[in-house]
Short mmCIF file of C-alpha atoms and ligand atoms in Angstrom, two decimals:
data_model
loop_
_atom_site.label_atom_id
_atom_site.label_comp_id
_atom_site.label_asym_id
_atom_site.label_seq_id
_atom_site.Cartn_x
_atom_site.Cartn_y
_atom_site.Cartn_z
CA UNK A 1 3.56 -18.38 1.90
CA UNK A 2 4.03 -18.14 -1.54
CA UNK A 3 7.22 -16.42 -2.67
CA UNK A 4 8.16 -15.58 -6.46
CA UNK A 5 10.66 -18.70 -8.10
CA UNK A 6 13.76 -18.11 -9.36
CA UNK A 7 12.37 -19.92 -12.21
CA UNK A 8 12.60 -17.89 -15.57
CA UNK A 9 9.74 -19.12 -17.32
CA UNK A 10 8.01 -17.88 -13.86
CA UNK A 11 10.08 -14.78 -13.83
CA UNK A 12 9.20 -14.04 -17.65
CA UNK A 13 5.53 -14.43 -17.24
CA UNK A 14 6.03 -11.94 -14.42
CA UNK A 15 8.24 -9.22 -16.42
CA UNK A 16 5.75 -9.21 -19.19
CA UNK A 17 2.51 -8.75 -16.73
CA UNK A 18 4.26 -5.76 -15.04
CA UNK A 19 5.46 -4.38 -18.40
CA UNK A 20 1.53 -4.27 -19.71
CA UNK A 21 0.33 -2.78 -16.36
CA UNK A 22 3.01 0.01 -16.04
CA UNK A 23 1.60 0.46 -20.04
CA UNK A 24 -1.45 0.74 -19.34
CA UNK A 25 -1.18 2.70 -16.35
CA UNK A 26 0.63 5.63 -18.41
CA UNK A 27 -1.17 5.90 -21.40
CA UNK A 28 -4.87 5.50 -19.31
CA UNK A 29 -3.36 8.09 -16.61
CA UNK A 30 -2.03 10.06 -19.03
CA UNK A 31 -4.91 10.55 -21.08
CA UNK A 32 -7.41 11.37 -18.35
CA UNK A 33 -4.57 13.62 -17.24
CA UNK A 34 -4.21 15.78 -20.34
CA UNK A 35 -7.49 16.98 -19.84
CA UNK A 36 -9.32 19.70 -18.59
CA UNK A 37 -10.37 18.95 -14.71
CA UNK A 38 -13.89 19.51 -14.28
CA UNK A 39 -16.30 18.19 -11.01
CA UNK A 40 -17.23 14.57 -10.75
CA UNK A 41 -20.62 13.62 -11.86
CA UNK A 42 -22.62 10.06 -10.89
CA UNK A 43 -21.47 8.36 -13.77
CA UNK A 44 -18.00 8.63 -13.27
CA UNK A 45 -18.39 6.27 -10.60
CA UNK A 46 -19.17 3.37 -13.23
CA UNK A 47 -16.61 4.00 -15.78
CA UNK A 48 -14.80 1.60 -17.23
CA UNK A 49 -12.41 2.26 -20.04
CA UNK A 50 -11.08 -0.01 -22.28
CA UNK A 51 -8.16 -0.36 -24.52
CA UNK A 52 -6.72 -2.86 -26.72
CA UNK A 53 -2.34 -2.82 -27.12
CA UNK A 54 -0.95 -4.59 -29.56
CA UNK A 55 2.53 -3.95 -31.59
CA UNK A 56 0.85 -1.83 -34.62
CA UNK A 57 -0.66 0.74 -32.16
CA UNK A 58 -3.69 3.06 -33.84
CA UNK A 59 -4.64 6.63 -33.10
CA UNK A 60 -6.23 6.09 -29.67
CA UNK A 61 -3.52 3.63 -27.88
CA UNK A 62 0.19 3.70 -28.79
CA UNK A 63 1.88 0.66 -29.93
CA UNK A 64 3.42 -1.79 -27.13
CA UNK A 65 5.76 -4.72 -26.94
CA UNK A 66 2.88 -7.04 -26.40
CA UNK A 67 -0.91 -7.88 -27.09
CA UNK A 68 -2.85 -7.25 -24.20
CA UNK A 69 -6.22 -5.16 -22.69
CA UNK A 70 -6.46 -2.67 -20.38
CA UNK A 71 -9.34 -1.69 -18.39
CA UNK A 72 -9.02 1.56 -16.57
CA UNK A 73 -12.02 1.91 -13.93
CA UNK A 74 -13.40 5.46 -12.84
CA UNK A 75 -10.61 7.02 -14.02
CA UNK A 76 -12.11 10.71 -12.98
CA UNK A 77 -12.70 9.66 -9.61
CA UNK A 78 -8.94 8.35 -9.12
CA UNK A 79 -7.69 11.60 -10.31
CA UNK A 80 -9.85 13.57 -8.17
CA UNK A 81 -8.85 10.90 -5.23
CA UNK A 82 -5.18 11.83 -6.26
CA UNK A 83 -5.41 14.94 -5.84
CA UNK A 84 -7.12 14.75 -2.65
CA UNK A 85 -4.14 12.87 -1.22
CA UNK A 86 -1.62 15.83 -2.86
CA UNK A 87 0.33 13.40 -5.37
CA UNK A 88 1.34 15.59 -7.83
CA UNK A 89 0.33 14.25 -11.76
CA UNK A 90 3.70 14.20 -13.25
CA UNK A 91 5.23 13.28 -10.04
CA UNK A 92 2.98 9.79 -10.09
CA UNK A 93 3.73 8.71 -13.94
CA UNK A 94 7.24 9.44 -13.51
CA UNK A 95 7.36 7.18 -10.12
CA UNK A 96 5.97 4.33 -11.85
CA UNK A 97 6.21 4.58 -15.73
CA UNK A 98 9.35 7.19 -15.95
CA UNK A 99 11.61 3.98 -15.91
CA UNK A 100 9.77 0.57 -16.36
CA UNK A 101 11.47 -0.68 -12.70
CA UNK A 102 8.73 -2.57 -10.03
CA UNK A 103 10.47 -3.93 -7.62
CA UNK A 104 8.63 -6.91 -6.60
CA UNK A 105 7.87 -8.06 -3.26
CA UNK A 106 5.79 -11.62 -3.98
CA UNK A 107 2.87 -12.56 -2.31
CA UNK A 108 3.19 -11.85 1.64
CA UNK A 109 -0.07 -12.40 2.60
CA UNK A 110 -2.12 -16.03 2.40
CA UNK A 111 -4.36 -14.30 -0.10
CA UNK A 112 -2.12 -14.57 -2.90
CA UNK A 113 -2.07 -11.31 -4.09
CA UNK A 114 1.26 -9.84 -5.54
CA UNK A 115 2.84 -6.86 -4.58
CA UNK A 116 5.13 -4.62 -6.56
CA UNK A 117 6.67 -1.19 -5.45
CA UNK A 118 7.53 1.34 -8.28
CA UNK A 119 11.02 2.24 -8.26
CA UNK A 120 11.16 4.92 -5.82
CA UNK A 121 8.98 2.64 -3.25
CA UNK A 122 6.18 5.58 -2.61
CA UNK A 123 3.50 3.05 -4.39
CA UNK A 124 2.52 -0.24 -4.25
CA UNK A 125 0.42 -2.21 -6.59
CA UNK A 126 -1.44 -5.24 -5.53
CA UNK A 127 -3.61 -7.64 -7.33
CA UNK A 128 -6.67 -7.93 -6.18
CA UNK A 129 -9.46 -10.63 -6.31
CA UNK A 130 -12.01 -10.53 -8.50
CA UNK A 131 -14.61 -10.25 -5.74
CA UNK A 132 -12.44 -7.61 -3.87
CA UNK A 133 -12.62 -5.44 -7.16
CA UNK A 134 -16.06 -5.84 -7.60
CA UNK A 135 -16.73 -4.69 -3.74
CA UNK A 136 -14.13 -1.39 -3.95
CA UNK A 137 -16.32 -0.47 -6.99
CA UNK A 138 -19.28 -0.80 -5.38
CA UNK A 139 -18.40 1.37 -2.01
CA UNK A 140 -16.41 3.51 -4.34
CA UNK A 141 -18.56 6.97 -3.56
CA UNK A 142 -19.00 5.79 0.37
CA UNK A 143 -15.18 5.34 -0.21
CA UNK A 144 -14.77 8.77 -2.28
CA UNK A 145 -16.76 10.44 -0.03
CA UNK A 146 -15.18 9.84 3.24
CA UNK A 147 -11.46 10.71 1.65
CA UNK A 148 -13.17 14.38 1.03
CA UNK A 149 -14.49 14.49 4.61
CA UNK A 150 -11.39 13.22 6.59
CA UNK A 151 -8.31 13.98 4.72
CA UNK A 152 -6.29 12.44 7.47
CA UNK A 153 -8.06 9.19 7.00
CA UNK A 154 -6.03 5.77 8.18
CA UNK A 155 -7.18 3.80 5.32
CA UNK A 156 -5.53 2.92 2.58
CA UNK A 157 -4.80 5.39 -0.18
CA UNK A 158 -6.27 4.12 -3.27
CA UNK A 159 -4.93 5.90 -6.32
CA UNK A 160 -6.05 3.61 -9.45
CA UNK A 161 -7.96 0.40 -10.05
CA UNK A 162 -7.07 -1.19 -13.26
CA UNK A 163 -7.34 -4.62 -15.42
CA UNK A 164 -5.00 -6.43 -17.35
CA UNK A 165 -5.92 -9.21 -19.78
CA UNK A 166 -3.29 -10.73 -22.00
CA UNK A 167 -4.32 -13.35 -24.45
CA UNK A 168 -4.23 -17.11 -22.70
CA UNK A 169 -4.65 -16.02 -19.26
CA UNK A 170 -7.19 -15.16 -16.51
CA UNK A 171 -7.88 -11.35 -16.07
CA UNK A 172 -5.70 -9.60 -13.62
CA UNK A 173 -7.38 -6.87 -10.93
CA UNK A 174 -4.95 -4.22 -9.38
CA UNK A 175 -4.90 -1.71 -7.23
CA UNK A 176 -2.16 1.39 -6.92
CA UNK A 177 -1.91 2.50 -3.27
CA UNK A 178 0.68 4.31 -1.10
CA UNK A 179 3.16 2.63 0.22
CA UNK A 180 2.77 3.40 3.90
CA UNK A 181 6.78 2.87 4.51
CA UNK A 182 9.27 5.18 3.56
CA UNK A 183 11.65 5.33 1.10
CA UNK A 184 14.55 7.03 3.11
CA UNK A 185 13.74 5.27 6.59
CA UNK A 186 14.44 1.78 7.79
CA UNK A 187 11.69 0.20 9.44
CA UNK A 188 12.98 -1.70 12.17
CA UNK A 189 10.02 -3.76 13.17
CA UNK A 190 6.57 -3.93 11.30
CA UNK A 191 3.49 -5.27 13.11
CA UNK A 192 -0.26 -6.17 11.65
CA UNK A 193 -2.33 -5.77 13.90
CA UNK A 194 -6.39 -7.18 13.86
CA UNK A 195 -7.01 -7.13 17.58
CA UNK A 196 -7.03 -11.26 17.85
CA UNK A 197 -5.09 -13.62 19.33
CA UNK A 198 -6.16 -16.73 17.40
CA UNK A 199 -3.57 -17.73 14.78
CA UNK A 200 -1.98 -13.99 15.34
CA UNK A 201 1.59 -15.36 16.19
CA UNK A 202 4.48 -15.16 13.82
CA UNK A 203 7.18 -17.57 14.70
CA UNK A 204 9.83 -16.37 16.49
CA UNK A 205 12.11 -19.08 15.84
CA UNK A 206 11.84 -17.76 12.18
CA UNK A 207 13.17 -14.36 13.18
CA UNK A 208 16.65 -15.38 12.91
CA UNK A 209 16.38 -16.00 9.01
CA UNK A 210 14.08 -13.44 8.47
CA UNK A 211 14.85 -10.30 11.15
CA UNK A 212 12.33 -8.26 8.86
CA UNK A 213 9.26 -10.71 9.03
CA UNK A 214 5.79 -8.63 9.99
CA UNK A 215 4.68 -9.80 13.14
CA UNK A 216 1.21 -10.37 15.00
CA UNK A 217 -1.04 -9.20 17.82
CA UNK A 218 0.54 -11.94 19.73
CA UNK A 219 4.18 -11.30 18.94
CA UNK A 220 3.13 -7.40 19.72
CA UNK A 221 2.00 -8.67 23.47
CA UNK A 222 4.36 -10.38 24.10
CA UNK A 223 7.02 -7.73 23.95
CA UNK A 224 4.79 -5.44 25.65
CA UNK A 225 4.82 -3.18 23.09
CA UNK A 226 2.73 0.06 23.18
CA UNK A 227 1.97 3.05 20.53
CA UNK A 228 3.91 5.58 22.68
CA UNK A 229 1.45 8.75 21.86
CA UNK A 230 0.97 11.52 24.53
CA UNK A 231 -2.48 12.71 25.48
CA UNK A 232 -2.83 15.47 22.51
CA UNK A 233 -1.28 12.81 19.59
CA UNK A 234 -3.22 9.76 20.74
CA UNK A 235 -6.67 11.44 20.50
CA UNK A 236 -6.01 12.56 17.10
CA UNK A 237 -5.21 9.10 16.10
CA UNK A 238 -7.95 7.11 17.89
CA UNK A 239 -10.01 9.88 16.92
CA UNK A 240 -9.68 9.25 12.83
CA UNK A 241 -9.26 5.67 13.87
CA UNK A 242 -12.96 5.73 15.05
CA UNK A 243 -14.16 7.27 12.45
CA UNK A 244 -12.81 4.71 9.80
CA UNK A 245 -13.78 2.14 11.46
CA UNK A 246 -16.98 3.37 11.56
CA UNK A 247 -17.06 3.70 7.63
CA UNK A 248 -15.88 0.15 7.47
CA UNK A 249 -18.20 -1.26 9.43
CA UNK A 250 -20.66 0.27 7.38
CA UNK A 251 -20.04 -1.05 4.20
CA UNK A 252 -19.83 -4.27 6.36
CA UNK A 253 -15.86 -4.76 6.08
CA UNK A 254 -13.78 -7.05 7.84
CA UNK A 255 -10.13 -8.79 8.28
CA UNK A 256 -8.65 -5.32 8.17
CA UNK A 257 -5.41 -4.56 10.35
CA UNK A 258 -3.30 -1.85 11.33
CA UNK A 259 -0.08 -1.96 9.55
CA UNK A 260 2.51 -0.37 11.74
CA UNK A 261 6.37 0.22 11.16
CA UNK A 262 8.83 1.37 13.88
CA UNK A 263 12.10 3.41 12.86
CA UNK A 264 13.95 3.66 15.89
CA UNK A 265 15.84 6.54 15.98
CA UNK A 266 18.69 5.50 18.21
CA UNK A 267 19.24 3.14 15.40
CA UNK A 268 18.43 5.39 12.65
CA UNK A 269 19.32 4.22 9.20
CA UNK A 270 22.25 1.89 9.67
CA UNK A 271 21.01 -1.57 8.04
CA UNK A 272 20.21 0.80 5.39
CA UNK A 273 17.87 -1.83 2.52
CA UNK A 274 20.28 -4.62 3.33
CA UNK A 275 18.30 -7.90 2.65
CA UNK A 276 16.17 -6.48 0.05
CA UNK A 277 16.40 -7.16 -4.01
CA UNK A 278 15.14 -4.66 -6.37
CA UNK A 279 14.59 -6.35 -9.54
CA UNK A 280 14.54 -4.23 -12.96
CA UNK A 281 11.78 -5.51 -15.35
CA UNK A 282 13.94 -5.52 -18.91
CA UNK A 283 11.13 -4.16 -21.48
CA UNK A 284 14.04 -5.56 -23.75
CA UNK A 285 13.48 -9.10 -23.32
CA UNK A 286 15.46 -11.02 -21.37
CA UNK A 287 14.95 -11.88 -17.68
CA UNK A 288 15.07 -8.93 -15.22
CA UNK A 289 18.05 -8.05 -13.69
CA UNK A 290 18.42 -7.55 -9.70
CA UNK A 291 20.29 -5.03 -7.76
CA UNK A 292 20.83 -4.41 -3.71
CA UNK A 293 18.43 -1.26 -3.32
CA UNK A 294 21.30 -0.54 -0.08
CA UNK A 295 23.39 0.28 -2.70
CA UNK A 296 21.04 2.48 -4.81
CA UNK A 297 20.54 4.51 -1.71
CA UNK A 298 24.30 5.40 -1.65
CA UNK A 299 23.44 7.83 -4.51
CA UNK A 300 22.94 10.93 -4.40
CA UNK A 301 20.69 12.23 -6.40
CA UNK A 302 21.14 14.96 -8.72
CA UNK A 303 19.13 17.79 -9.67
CA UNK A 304 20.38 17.60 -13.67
CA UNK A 305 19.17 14.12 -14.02
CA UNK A 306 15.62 14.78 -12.20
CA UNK A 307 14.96 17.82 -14.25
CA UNK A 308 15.92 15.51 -17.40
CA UNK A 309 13.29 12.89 -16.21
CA UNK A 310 10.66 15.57 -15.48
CA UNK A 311 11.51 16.70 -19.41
CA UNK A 312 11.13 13.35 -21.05
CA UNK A 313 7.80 13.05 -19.10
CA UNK A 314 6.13 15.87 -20.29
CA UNK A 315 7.15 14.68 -23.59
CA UNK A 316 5.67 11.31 -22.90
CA UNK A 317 2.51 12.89 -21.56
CA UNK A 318 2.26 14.57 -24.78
CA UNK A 319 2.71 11.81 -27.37
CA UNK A 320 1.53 9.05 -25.39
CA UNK A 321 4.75 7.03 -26.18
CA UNK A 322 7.35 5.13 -24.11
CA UNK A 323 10.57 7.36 -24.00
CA UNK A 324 14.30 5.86 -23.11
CA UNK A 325 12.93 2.64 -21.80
CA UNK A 326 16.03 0.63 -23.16
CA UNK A 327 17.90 1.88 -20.02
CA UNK A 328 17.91 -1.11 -18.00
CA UNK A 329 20.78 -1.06 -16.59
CA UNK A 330 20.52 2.79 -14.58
CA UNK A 331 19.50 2.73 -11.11
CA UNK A 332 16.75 4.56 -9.61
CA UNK A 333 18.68 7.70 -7.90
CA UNK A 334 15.67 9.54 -5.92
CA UNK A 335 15.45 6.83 -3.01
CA UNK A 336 16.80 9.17 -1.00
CA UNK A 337 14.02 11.89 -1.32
CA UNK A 338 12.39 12.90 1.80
CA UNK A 339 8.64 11.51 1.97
CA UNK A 340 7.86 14.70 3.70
CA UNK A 341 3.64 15.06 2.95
CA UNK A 342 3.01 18.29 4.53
CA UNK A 343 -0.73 19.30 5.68
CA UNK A 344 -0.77 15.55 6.73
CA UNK A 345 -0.98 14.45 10.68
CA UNK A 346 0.17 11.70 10.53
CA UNK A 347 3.12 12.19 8.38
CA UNK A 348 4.28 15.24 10.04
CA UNK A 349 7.51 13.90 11.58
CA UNK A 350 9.88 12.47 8.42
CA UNK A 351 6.82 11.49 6.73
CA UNK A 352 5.51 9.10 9.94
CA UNK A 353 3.99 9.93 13.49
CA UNK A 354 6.53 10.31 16.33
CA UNK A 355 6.35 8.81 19.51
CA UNK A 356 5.75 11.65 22.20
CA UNK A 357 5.82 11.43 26.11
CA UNK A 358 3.00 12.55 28.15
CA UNK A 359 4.27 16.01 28.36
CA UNK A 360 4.29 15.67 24.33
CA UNK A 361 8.19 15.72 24.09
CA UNK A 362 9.24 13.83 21.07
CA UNK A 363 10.20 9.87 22.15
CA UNK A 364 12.92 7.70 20.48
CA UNK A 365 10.47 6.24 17.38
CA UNK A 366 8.57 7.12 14.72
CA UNK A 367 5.83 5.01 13.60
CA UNK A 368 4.22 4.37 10.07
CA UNK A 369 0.51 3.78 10.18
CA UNK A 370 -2.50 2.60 8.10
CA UNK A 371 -5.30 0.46 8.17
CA UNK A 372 -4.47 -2.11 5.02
CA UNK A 373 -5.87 -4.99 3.54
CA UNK A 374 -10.00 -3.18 4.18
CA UNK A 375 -11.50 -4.74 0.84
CA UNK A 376 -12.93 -8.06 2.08
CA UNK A 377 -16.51 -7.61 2.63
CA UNK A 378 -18.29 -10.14 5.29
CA UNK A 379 -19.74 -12.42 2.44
CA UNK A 380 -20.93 -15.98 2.64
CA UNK A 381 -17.08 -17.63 2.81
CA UNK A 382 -16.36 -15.32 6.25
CA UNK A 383 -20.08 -16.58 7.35
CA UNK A 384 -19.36 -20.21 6.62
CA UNK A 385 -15.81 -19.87 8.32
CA UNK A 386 -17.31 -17.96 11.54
CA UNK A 387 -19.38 -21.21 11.77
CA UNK A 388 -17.34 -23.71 11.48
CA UNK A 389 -14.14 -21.93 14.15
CA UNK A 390 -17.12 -21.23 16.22
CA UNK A 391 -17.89 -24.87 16.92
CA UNK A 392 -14.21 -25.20 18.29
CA UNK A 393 -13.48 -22.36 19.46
CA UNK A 394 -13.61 -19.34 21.69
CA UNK A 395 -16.29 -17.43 19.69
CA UNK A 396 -14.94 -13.49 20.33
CA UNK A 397 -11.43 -14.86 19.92
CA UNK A 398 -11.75 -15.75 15.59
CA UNK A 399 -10.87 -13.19 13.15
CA UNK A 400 -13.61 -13.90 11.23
CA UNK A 401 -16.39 -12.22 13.25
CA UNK A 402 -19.34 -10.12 12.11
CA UNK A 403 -18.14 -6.69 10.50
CA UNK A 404 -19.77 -4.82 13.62
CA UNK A 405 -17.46 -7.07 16.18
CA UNK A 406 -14.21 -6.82 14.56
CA UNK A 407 -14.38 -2.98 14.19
CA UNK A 408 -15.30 -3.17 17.99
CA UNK A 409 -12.64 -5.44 18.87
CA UNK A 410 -10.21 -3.62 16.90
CA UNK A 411 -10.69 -0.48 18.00
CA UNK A 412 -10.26 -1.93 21.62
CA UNK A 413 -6.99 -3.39 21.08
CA UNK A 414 -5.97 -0.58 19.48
CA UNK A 415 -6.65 2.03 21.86
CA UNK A 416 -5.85 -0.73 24.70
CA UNK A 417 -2.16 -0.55 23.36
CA UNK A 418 -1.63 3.00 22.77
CA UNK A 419 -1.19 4.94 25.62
CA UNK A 420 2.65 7.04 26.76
CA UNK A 421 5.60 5.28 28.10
CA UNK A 422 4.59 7.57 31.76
CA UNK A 423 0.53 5.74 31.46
CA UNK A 424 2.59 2.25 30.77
CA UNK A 425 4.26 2.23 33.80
CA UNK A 426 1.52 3.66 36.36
CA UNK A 427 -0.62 1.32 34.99
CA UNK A 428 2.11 -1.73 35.74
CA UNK A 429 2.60 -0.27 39.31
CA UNK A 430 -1.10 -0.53 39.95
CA UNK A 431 -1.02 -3.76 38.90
CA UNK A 432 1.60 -5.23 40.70
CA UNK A 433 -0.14 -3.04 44.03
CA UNK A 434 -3.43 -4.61 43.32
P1 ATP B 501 -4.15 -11.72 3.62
O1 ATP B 501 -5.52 -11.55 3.04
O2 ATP B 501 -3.69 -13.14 3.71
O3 ATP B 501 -3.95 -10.99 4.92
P2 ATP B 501 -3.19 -9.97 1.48
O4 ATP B 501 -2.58 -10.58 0.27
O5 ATP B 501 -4.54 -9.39 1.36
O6 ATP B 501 -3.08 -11.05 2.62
P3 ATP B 501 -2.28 -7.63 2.91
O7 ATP B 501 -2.85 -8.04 4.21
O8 ATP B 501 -2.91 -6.48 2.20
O9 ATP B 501 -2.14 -8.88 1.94
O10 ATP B 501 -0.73 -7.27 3.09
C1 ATP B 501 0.21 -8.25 3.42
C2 ATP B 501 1.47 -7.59 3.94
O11 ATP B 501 2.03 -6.73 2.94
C3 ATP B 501 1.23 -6.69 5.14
O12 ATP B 501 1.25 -7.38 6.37
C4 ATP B 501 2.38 -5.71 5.02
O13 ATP B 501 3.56 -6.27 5.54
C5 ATP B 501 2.53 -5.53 3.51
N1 ATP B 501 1.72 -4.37 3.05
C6 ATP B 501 0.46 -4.41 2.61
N2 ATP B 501 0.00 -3.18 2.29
C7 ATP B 501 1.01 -2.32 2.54
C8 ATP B 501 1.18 -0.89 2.43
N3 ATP B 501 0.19 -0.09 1.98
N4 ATP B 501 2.36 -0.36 2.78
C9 ATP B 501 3.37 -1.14 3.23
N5 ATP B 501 3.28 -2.48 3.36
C10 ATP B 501 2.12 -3.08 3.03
CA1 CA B 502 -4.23 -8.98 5.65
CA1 CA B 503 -6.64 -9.84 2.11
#
């Protein structure tokens, strides 16, 4: 696990990455934005649009703080994607560009990508891998396509896929994608779920210093979780679930999982973002300066202030130039704003998918669902790995397993685990007849 250093040569090198991607990100967005819309052709598909920053500026890219490029990829399909998923255009600059705030999570995974949430925490970017960027432009239309024929889709929401070079250092792939937890919710317990057992165990001795960890298939099992869903809301989401699988077996993807986070009502909100630092990127120089986001959230936020924003955004939009971003020292005030998507199944209860009973009464928990992580295609490493567990181990077992077996094993843990609270127990008192 690799987690960001206090170090400030570390931390600078950090600040000045997100600084040229939140840049880039307006003035690229921006641009395609001001312009008419008009229907996607084939070529859109293989765009790639560069620009070059530096501190003079020209009549194409405003002047920034640093030297860097910017590569902005298919920018017509991301705005058509965006407006498949409802974001609103002003609504999505101003969430990550309106203020120059990420809030910056490190590197969770083993991959050693780096995650950043903009400063209302409804996106996330994540560097990619070279290889992973090359593979989401490839199944781009496959990807495109299926959004426009299942706008309920489980998959991750991609929104923009971007590079940033700056001058000594290796190019830098990211993606923008929602943020499938909520702003205004705790999340009392978050699961990733593949559907194996091997290696699928978080610690649970580590629990006590780190109550939030995400934890495994194994750590799932053993609490004898379940998905509480009632008939009518569990075919609906096996149902989709199916059918992305299905896509992602197609294009041959693998080591997927199915991100889920729990808000349990009876505990509601209490532990509010306790634990959590948001750190403010200071365009200014200087190293960024941290806050407790619980403390943020005791804001309220007001209407004068929002309407303010939405002004100096349209003014940004306009000249293509960085408004107000000296104000490092505000806090983000719209944490608090409902996530509410409507149209959306599963974000019809406060944004997530409530629990029901069999009757389809409402149950104590909401959950927050998504299939994340779906760009790793089943190349030669996954082949070479597949062959070497395989010598040692149980072969069905390994996560690495041919694109059509883990969507097949997935899909049977998954609809192994989800079943009401009424199904549960039957299904124990059988057991313990039998
Ligand atoms: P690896 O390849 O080692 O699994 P990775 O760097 O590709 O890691 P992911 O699997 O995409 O990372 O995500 C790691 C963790 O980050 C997840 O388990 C989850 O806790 C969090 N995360 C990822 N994507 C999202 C998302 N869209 N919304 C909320 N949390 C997310
Ligand atoms: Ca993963
Ligand atoms: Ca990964």
């Amino acid at each position: 696990r690799v987690l960001v250093g206090t170090k400030v040569d570390e931390t600078h090198a950090n600040w000045v990455t997100a600084y040229n991607m939140l840049t880039g990100i307006r003035v690229s967005v921006s641009r395609t934005n001001a312009k008419l819309d008009r229907k996607l052709t084939d070529a859109d598909f293989e765009v790639k649009q560069k620009s070059t920053f530096d501190i003079a500026g020209n009549e194409l890219v405003p002047s920034a703080k640093y030297d860097f490029k910017f590569k902005d990829y298919a920018p017509w399909v991301f705005r058509h994607l965006r407006a498949l998923f409802r974001l609103d255009p002003a609504d999505y600059l101003m969430s990550l560009t309106g203020k120059y705030i990420l809030s910056e999570l490190g590197s969770p995974g083993k991959s050693g990508s780096f995650f950043y949430f903009s400063r209302d925490y409804k996106y996330i970017i994540k560097t990619i891998h070279h290889a992973e960027h090359k593979f989401l432009r490839k199944v781009l239309k496959d990807y495109y396509q299926h959004v426009t024929d299942n706008p309920n889709t489980l998959l991750s929401q991609f929104y923009g896929l971007h590079r940033v070079k700056m001058p000594y250092s290796k190019k830098i792939h990211f993606v923008v994608m929602n943020n499938l937890f909520p702003p205004h919710r705790d999340i009392h317990q978050t699961f990733d779920l593949k559907g194996s057992t091997i290696g699928r165990d978080y610690k649970e001795d580590d629990l006590d210093t780190n109550p939030r960890a995400t934890l495994k298939d194994l750590n799932w099992l053993r609490r004898k979780r379940h998905l509480e869903l009632g008939m009518q809301k569990k075919q609906l989401f096996l149902a989709q679930l199916q059918k992305d699988v299905k896509l992602l077996q197609r294009l041959k993807i693998m080591d997927y999982s199915l991100l889920v986070g729990i808000h349990d009502c009876q505990r509601g909100n209490e532990e509010g973002l306790r634990g959590k630092t948001l750190r403010v990127f200071n365009p200014g120089g200087g190293a960024p300066e941290e806050f407790d986001p619980h403390s943020v959230l005791m804001r309220t936020p007001s209407k004068l202030e929002n309407q303010r924003k939405a002004r100096e955004l349209r003014q940004m939009i306009k000249s293509e130039r960085p408004v107000l971003m000296g104000e490092t020292t505000s806090m983000p005030e719209e944490l608090e704003e409902g996530q509410s998507r409507p149209g959306f199944i599963f974000n019809q209860d406060d944004g997530g998918f409530g629990a029901t009973h069999e009757d389809n009464s409402p149950g104590d928990e909401i959950y927050y669902l998504g299939v994340i992580d779906c760009l790793t295609h089943y190349g030669i490493i996954k082949k070479l790995e597949h062959f070497w567990k395989g010598l040692s181990q149980d072969g069905s077992q390994i996560s690495a397993l041919p694109p059509q077996e883990y969507g097949d094993r997935f899909l049977n843990f998954i609809s192994g685990i989800t079943k009401s609270n009424e199904e549960a127990i039957r299904e124990a008192q059988e057991k313990d007849a039998a």
